[in-house]
Coordinates of C-alpha atoms and ligand atoms in Angstrom, one line a residue:
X800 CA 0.0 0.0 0.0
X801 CA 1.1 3.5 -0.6
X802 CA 0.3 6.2 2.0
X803 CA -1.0 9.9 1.0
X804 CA -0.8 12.7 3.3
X805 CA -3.6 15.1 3.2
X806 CA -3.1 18.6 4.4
X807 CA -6.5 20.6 4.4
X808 CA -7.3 24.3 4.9
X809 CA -10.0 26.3 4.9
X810 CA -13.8 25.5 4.9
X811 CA -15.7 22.2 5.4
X812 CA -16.1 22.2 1.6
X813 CA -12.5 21.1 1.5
X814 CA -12.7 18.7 4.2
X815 CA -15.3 16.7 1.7
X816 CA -12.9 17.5 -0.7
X817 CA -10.3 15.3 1.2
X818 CA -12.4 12.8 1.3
X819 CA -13.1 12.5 -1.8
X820 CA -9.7 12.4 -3.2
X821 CA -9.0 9.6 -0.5
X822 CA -12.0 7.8 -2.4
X823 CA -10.8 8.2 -5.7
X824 CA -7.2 6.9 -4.8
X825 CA -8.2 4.3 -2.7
X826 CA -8.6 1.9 -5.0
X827 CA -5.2 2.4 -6.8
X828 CA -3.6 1.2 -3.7
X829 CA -3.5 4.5 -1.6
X830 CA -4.0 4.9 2.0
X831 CA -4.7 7.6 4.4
X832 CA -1.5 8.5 6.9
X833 CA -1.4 10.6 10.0
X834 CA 3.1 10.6 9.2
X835 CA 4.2 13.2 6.7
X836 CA 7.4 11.4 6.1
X837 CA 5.8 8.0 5.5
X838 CA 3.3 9.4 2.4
X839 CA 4.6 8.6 -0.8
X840 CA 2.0 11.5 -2.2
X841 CA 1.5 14.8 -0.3
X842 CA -1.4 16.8 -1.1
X843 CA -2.1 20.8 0.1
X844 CA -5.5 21.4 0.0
X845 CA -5.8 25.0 -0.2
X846 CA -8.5 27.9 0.5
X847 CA -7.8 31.3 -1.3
X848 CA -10.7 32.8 0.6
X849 CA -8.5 35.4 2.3
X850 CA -4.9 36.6 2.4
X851 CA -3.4 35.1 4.8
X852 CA -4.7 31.4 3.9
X853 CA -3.6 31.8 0.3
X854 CA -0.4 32.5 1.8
X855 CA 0.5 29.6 4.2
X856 CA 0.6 27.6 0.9
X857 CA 3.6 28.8 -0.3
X858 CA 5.5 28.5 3.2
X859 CA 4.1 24.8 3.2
X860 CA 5.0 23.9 0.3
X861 CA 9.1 25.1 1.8
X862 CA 7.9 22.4 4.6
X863 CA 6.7 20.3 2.3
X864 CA 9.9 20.1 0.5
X865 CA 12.4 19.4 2.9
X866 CA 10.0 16.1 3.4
X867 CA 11.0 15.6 0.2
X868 CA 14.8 15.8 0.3
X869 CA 14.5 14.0 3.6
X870 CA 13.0 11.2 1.5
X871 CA 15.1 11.3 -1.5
X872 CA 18.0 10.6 0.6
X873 CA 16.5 7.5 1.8
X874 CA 15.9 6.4 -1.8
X875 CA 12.0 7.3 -1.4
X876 CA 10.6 9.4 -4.2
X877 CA 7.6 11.7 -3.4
X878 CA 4.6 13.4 -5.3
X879 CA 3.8 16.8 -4.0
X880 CA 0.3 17.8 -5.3
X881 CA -1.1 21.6 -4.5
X882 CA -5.1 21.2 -5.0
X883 CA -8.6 23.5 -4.0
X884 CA -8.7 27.0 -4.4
X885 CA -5.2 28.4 -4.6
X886 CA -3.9 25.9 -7.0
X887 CA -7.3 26.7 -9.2
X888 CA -6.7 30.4 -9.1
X889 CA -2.6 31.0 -9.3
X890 CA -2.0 27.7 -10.4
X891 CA 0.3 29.0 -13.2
X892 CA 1.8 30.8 -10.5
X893 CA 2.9 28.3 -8.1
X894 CA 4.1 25.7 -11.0
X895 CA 6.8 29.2 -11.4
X896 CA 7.5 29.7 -7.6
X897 CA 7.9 26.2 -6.4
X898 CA 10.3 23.5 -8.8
X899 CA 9.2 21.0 -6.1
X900 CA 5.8 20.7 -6.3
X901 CA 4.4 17.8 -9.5
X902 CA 1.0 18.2 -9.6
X903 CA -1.2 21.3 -9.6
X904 CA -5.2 20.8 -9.8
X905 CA -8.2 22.4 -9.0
X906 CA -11.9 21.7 -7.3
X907 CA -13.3 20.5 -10.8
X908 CA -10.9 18.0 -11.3
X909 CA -10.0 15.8 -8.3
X910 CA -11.6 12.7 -10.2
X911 CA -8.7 12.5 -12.5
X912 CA -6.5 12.3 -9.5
X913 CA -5.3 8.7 -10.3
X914 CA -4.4 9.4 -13.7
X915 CA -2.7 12.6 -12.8
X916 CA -1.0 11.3 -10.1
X917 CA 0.6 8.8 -12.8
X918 CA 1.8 11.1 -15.3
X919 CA 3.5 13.3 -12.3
X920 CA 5.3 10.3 -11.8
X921 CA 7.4 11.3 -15.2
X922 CA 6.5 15.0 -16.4
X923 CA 4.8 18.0 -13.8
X924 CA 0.7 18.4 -14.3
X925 CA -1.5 21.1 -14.1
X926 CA -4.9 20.7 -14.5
X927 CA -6.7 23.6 -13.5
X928 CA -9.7 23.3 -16.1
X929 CA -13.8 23.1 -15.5
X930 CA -14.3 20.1 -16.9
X931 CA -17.7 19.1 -19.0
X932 CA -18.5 16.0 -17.1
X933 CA -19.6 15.9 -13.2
X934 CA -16.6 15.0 -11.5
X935 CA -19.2 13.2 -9.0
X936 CA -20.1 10.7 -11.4
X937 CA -16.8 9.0 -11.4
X938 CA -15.8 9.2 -7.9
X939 CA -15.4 6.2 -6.3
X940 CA -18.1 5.9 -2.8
X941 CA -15.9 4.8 0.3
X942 CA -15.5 1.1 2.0
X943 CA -17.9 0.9 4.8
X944 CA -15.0 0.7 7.1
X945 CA -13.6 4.1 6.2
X946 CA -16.6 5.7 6.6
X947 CA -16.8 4.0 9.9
X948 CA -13.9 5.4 10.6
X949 CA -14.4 9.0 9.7
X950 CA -17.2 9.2 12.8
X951 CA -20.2 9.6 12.9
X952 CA -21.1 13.4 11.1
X953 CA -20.0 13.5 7.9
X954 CA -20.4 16.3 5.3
X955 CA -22.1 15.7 1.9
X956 CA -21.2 18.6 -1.0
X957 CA -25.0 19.0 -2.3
X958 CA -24.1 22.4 -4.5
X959 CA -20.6 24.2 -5.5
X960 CA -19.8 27.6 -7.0
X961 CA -21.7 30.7 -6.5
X962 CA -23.5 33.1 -8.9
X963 CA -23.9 36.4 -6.2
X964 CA -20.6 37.8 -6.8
X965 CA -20.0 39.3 -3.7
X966 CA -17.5 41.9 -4.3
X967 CA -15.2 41.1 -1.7
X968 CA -15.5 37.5 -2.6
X969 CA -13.3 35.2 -4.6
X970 CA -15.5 32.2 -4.3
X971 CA -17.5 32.9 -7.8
X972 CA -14.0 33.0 -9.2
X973 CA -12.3 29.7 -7.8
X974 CA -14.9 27.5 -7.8
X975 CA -17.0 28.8 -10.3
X976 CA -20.5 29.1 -11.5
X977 CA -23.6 27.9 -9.3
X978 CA -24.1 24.1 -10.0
X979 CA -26.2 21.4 -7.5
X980 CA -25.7 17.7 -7.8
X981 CA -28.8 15.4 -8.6
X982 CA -31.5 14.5 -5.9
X983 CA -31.0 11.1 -6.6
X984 CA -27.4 10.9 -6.9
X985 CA -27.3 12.7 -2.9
X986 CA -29.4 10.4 -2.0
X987 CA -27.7 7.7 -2.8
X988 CA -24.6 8.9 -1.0
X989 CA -26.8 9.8 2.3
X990 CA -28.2 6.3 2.4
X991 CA -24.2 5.0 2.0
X992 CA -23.3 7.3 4.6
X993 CA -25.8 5.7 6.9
X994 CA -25.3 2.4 6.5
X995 CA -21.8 3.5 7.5
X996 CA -22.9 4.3 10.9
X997 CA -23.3 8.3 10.2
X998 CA -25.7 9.9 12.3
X999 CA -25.3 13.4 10.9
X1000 CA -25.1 14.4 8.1
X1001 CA -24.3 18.4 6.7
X1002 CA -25.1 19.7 3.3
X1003 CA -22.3 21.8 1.9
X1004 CA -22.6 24.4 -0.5
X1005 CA -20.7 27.7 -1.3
X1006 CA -24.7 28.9 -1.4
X1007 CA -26.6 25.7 -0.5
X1008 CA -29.8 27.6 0.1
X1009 CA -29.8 28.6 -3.8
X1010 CA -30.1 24.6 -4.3
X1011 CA -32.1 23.2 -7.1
X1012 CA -31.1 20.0 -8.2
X1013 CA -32.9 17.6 -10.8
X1014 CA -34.9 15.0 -9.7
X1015 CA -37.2 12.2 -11.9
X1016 CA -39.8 14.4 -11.8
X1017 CA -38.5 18.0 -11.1
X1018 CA -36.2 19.8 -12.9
X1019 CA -35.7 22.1 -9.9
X1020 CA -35.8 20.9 -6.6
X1021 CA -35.7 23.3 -4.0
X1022 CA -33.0 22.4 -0.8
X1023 CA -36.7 22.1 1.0
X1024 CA -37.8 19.4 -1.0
X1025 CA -34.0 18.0 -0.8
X1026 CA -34.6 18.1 2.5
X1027 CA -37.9 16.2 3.1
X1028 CA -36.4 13.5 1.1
X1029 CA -33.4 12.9 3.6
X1030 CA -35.4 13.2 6.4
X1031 CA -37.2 10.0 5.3
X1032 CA -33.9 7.8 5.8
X1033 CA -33.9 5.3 8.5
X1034 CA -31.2 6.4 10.6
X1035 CA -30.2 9.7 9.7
X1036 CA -31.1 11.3 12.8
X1037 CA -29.8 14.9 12.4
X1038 CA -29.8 17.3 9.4
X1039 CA -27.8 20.5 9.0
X1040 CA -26.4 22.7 5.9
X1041 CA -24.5 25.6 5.6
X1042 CA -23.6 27.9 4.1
X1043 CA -26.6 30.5 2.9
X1044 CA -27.5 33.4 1.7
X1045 CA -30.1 35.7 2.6
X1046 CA -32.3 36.3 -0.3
X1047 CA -32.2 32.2 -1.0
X1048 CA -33.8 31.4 2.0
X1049 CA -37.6 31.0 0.9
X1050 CA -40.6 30.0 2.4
X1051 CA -40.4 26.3 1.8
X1052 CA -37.2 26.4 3.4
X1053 CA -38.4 28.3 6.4
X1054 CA -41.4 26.0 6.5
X1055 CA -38.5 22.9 6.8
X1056 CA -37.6 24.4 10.0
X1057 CA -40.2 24.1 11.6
X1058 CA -42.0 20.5 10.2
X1059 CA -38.9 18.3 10.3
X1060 CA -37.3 17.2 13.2
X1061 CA -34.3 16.0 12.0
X1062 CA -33.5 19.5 10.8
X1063 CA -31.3 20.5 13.5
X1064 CA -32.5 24.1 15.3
X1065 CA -29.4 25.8 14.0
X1066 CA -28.5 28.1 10.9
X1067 CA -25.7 29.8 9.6
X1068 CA -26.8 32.7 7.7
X1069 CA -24.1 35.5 7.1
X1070 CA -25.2 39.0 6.6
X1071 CA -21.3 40.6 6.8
X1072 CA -22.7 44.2 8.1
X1073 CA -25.3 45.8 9.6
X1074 CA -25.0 49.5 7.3
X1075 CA -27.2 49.3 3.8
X1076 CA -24.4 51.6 2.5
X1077 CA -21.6 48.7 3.0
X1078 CA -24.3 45.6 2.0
X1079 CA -24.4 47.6 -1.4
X1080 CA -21.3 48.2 -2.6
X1081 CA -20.7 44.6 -0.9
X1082 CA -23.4 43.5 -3.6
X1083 CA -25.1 41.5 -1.0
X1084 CA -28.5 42.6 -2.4
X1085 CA -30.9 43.1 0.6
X1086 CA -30.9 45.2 3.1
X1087 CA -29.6 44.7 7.1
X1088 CA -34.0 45.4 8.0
X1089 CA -34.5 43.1 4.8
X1090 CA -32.3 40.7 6.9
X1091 CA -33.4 41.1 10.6
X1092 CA -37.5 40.9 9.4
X1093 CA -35.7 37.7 7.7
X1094 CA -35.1 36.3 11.0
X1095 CA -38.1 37.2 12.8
X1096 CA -39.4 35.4 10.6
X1097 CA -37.3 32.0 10.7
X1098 CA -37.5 32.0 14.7
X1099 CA -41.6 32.1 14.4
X1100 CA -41.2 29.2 12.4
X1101 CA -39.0 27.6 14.6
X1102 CA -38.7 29.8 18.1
X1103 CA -35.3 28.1 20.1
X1104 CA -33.2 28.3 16.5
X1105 CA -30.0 29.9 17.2
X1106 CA -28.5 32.0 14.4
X1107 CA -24.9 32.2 13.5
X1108 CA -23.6 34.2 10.9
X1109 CA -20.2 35.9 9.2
X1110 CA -18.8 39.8 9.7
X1111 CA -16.4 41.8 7.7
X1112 CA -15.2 44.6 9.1
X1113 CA -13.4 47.4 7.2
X1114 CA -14.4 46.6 4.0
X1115 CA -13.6 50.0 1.9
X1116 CA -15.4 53.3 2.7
X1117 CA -16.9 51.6 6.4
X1118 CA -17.2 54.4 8.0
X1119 CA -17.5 54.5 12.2
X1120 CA -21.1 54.8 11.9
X1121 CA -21.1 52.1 9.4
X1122 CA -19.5 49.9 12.0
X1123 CA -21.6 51.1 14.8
X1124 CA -24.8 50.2 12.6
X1125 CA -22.8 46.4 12.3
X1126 CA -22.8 46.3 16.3
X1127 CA -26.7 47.3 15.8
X1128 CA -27.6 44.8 14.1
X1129 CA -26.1 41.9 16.4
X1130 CA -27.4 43.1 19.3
X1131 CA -31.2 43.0 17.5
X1132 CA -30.0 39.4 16.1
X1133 CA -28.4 38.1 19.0
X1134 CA -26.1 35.1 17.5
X1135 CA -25.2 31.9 19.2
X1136 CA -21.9 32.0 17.8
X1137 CA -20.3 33.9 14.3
X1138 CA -17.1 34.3 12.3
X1139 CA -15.6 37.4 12.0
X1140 CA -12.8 38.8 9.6
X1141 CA -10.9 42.1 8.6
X1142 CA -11.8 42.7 5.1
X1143 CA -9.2 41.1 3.3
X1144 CA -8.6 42.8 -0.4
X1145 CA -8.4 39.6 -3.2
X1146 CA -6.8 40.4 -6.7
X1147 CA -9.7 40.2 -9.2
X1148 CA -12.5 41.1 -6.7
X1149 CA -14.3 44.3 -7.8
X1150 CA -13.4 45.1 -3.8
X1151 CA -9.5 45.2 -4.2
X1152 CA -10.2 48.1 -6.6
X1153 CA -12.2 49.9 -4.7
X1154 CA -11.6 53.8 -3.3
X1155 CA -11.4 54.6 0.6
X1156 CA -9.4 51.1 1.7
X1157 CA -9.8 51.6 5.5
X1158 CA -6.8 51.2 7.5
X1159 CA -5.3 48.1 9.0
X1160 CA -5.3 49.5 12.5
X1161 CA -8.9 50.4 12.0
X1162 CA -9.5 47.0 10.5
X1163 CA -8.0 45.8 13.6
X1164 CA -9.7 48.2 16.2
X1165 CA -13.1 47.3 14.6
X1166 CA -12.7 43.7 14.6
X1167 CA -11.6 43.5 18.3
X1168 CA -14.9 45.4 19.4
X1169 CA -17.1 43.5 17.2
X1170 CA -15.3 40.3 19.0
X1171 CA -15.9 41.2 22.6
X1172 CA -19.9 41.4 21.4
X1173 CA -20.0 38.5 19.5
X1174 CA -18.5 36.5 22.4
X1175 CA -20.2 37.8 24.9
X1176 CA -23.8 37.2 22.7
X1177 CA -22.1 33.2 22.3
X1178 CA -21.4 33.1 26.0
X1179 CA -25.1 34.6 27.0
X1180 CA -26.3 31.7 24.7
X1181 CA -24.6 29.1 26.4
X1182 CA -25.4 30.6 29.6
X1183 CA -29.3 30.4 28.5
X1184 CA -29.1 26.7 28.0
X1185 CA -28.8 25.9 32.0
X1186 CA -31.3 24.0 33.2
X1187 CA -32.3 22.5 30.1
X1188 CA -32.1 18.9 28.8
X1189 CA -31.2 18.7 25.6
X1190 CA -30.6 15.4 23.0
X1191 CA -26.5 15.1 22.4
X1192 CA -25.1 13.4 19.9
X1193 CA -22.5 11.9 21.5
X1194 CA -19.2 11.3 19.6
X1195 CA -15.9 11.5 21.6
X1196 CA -13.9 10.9 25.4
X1197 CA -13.9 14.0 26.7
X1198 CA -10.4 15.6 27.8
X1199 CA -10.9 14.5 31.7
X1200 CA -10.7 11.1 32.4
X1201 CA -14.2 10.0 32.5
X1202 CA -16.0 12.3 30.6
X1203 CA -17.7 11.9 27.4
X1204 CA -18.9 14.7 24.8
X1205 CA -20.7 16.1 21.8
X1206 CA -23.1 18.2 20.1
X1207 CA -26.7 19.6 21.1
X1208 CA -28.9 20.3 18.4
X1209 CA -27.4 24.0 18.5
X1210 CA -23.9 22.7 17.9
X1211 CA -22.7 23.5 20.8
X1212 CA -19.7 21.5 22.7
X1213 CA -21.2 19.4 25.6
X1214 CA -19.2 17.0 28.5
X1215 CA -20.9 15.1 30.8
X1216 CA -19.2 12.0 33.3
X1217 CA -20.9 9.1 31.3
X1218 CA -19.2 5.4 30.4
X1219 CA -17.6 5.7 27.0
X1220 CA -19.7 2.7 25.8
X1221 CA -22.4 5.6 25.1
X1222 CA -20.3 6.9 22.1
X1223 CA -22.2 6.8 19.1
X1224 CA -26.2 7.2 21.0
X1225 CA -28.0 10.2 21.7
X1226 CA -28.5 10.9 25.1
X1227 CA -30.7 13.3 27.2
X1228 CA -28.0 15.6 29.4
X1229 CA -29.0 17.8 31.9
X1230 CA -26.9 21.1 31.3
X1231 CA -25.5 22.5 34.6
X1232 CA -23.3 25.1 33.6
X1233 CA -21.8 26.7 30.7
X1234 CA -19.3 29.5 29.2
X1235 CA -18.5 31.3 26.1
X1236 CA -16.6 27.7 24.6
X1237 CA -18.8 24.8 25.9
X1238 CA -21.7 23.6 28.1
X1239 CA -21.3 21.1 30.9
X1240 CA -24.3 18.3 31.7
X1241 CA -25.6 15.4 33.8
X1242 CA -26.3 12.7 31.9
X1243 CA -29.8 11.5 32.3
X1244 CA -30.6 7.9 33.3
X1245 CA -32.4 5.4 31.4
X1246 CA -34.6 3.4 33.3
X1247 CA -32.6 0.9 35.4
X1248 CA -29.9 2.6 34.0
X1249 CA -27.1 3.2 37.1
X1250 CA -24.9 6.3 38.1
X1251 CA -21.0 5.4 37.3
Ligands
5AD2760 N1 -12.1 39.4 3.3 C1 -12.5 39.0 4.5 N2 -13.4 38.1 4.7 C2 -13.9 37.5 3.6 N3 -14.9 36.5 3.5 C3 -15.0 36.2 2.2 N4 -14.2 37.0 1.5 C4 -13.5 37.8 2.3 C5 -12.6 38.8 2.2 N5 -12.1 39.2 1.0 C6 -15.6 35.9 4.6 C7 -17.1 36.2 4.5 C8 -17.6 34.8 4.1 C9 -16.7 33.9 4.8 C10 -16.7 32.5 4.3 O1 -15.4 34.5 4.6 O2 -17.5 36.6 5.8 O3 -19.0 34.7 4.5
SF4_2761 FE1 -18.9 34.6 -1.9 FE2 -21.0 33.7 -0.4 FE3 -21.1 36.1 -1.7 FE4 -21.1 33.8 -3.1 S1 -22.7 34.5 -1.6 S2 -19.9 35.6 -3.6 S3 -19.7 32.5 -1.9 S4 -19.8 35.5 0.0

């Protein structure tokens, strides 16, 4: 067997990505290893999303390298392979820069992995295409066993590439146009992932919310519909997707919210600032009351929902009142938990071109103030949930000996003392305390069921 190394940065999107590469080598006699110097193939899988993550890929490729020599000099040859974002948009660029890497490719083209990795045995390849056939049809599923062993969440890519153009956004760039995969064909892959021992599953999409995938009998199924189908799988217990946009999230979709249970009580829906000025030249296309009426309405559909979402601060011309109306709008919202970023210029954004670039230090200023809010909105949340039993998915040892932990339907961290023969159940925990990071519980008994 040969062993691969996977390195993966950025979203969950790549994490799938991974995955799937894993798949498609597996059965050319590749395996998954933990030990850098042991893979005969290292792959970078790379996220371009923001500065400083399309530049860690050129410092790991140095590290990279020296694995390499290390290699060579026991007589072991290596294949260094850049794939995901970076490699789709300076592809050209890093073939240039760095002599050691083989084998450049991007999002579109993972399926041809096998073949590629062959010819980089000989000559370098870069592959940085959007190929005509759906890479998904010739991906290989994974053994039973593997996806035993990935746990019991997995992630399922339902939708890729974006058609919103978000000017500060390189997404619409690197992974191109807005395309969703079959009903049938993520079906298909659910029920796998099931029979696998996968309790969770999350839908993945640049834009999932703008999903409309064929089915037999409609051309255009909406991520509702998409939806009701998984939810009729024996099995899957727990249903999430991320990530969406405002103006996809429609009435049918609301509706899922509150008439599925398996549709976990939690949704990431990024509005990136509160002032209408910014969300227009942001080309976000609604408006931060468009957006907050938007969420009244989701939490009358489904009350206890807790809301996370994304922030950019300092994006060009933010002015303080701006950034005050930002700070606005998340105390009307009040989020369970959010991402927050400087505003981060990418080359061929419209953004990067843009007049009135605020100032790092203000970029910084902004983003620590918005921080302490955010937190102390994620530790209020977590703070709310005392006293309250909630269904955890249970899925790990916790840190101290004795402990076990997982999710609650709101994603949040839970540990509770509990045997570790529970992993893999839901359980009822009674939460006793909790901060800003996690919440701490009681388990709570079964009949006949004993305290340990
Ligand atoms: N600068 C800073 N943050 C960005 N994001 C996307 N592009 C940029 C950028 N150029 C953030 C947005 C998005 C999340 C995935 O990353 O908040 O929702
Ligand atoms: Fe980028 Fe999301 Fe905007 Fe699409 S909707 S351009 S992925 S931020």
């Amino acid at each position: 067997m040969k062993k691969i190394f996977i390195k993966t940065f950025g979203c969950q999107m790549n994490v799938y990505d991974s995955n799937r590469m894993l798949d498609a080598l597996a059965p050319h006699g590749y395996e998954n290893s933990d030990d850098i110097e042991s893979a005969d193939l290292i792959l970078l899988n790379t996220c371009h999303i923001r500065e400083k993550a399309s530049e860690k890929v050129f410092s790991e490729i140095g590290r990279t390298k020296e694995v390499q020599q290390r290699r060579k000099e026991l007589g072991k040859e290596t294949i260094i392979g850049v794939a995901g974002c970076v490699a789709q948009a300076q592809g050209e660029e890093i073939m240039k820069r760095a002599p050691a890497v083989d084998l450049v490719f991007g999002p579109q083209s993972y399926h041809r992995l096998p073949d590629m990795v062959e010819r980089a045995k000989t000559k370098r390849v870069i592959d940085t295409d959007f190929p005509e056939e759906d890479k998904f049809n010739f991906l290989p599923k994974p053994q039973q066993a593997v996806t035993k062993k990935r746990g019991l969440t997995a992630f399922l890519t339902v939708q890729e590439g974006c058609d919103k153009f978000c000017s500060f956004c390189v997404v619409p760039y690197t992974r191109g146009v807005e395309q969703s995969r079959p009903v049938e064909q993520i079906l298909a892959e659910a029920k796998d992932l099931v029979l696998g021992g996968v309790k969770e599953i999350t839908l993945l999409g640049q834009n999932v919310n703008a999903y409309h995938g064929g089915d037999a009998l409609d051309q255009s199924a909406s991520l509702s519909k998409l939806l009701h189908k998984l939810a009729n799988i024996d099995g899957l217990e727990r249903i999430r997707y991320t990530t969406s946009h405002p103006n996809d999230m429609g009435d049918d979709l609301i509706a899922a919210h509150r008439d599925l249970p398996q549709l976990m009580p939690y949704l990431h829906l990024p509005v990136q600032s509160g002032s209408n000025k910014i969300l227009k030249s942001m080309n976000r296309s609604h408006t931060g009351e468009e957006y907050i009426e938007l969420i009244e309405r989701i939490r009358e559909a489904r009350p206890d929902i807790a809301i996370s979402g994304d922030f950019i601060v300092g994006f060009p011309d933010e002015s303080d009142k701006d950034f005050e109306d930002t700070l606005d709008l998340i105390k009307k919202v009040k989020y369970s938990s959010a991402y927050s970023f400087k505003y981060s210029p990418r080359p061929g954004t419209p953004g990067a071109l843009m007049k009135n670039q605020v100032p790092e230090k203000v970029r910084v200023e902004r983003l620590a103030r918005l921080q302490i809010l955010l937190n102390q909105q994620q530790g209020e949340f977590n703070h709310n949930a005392v006293g309250k039993i909630m269904p955890v998915l249970i899925d790990k040892k916790g840190r101290i000996e004795g402990q076990i932990g997982g999710r609650s339907p709101y994603l949040q961290a839970v540990h509770f003392n509990a045997p570790e023969n529970l992993i893999g159940l839901i359980r009822n925990v009674k939460i006793i305390s909790g901060d800003r990071h996690s919440l701490k519980g009681e388990l709570i008994l079964n009949d006949g069921e004993e305290k340990t």
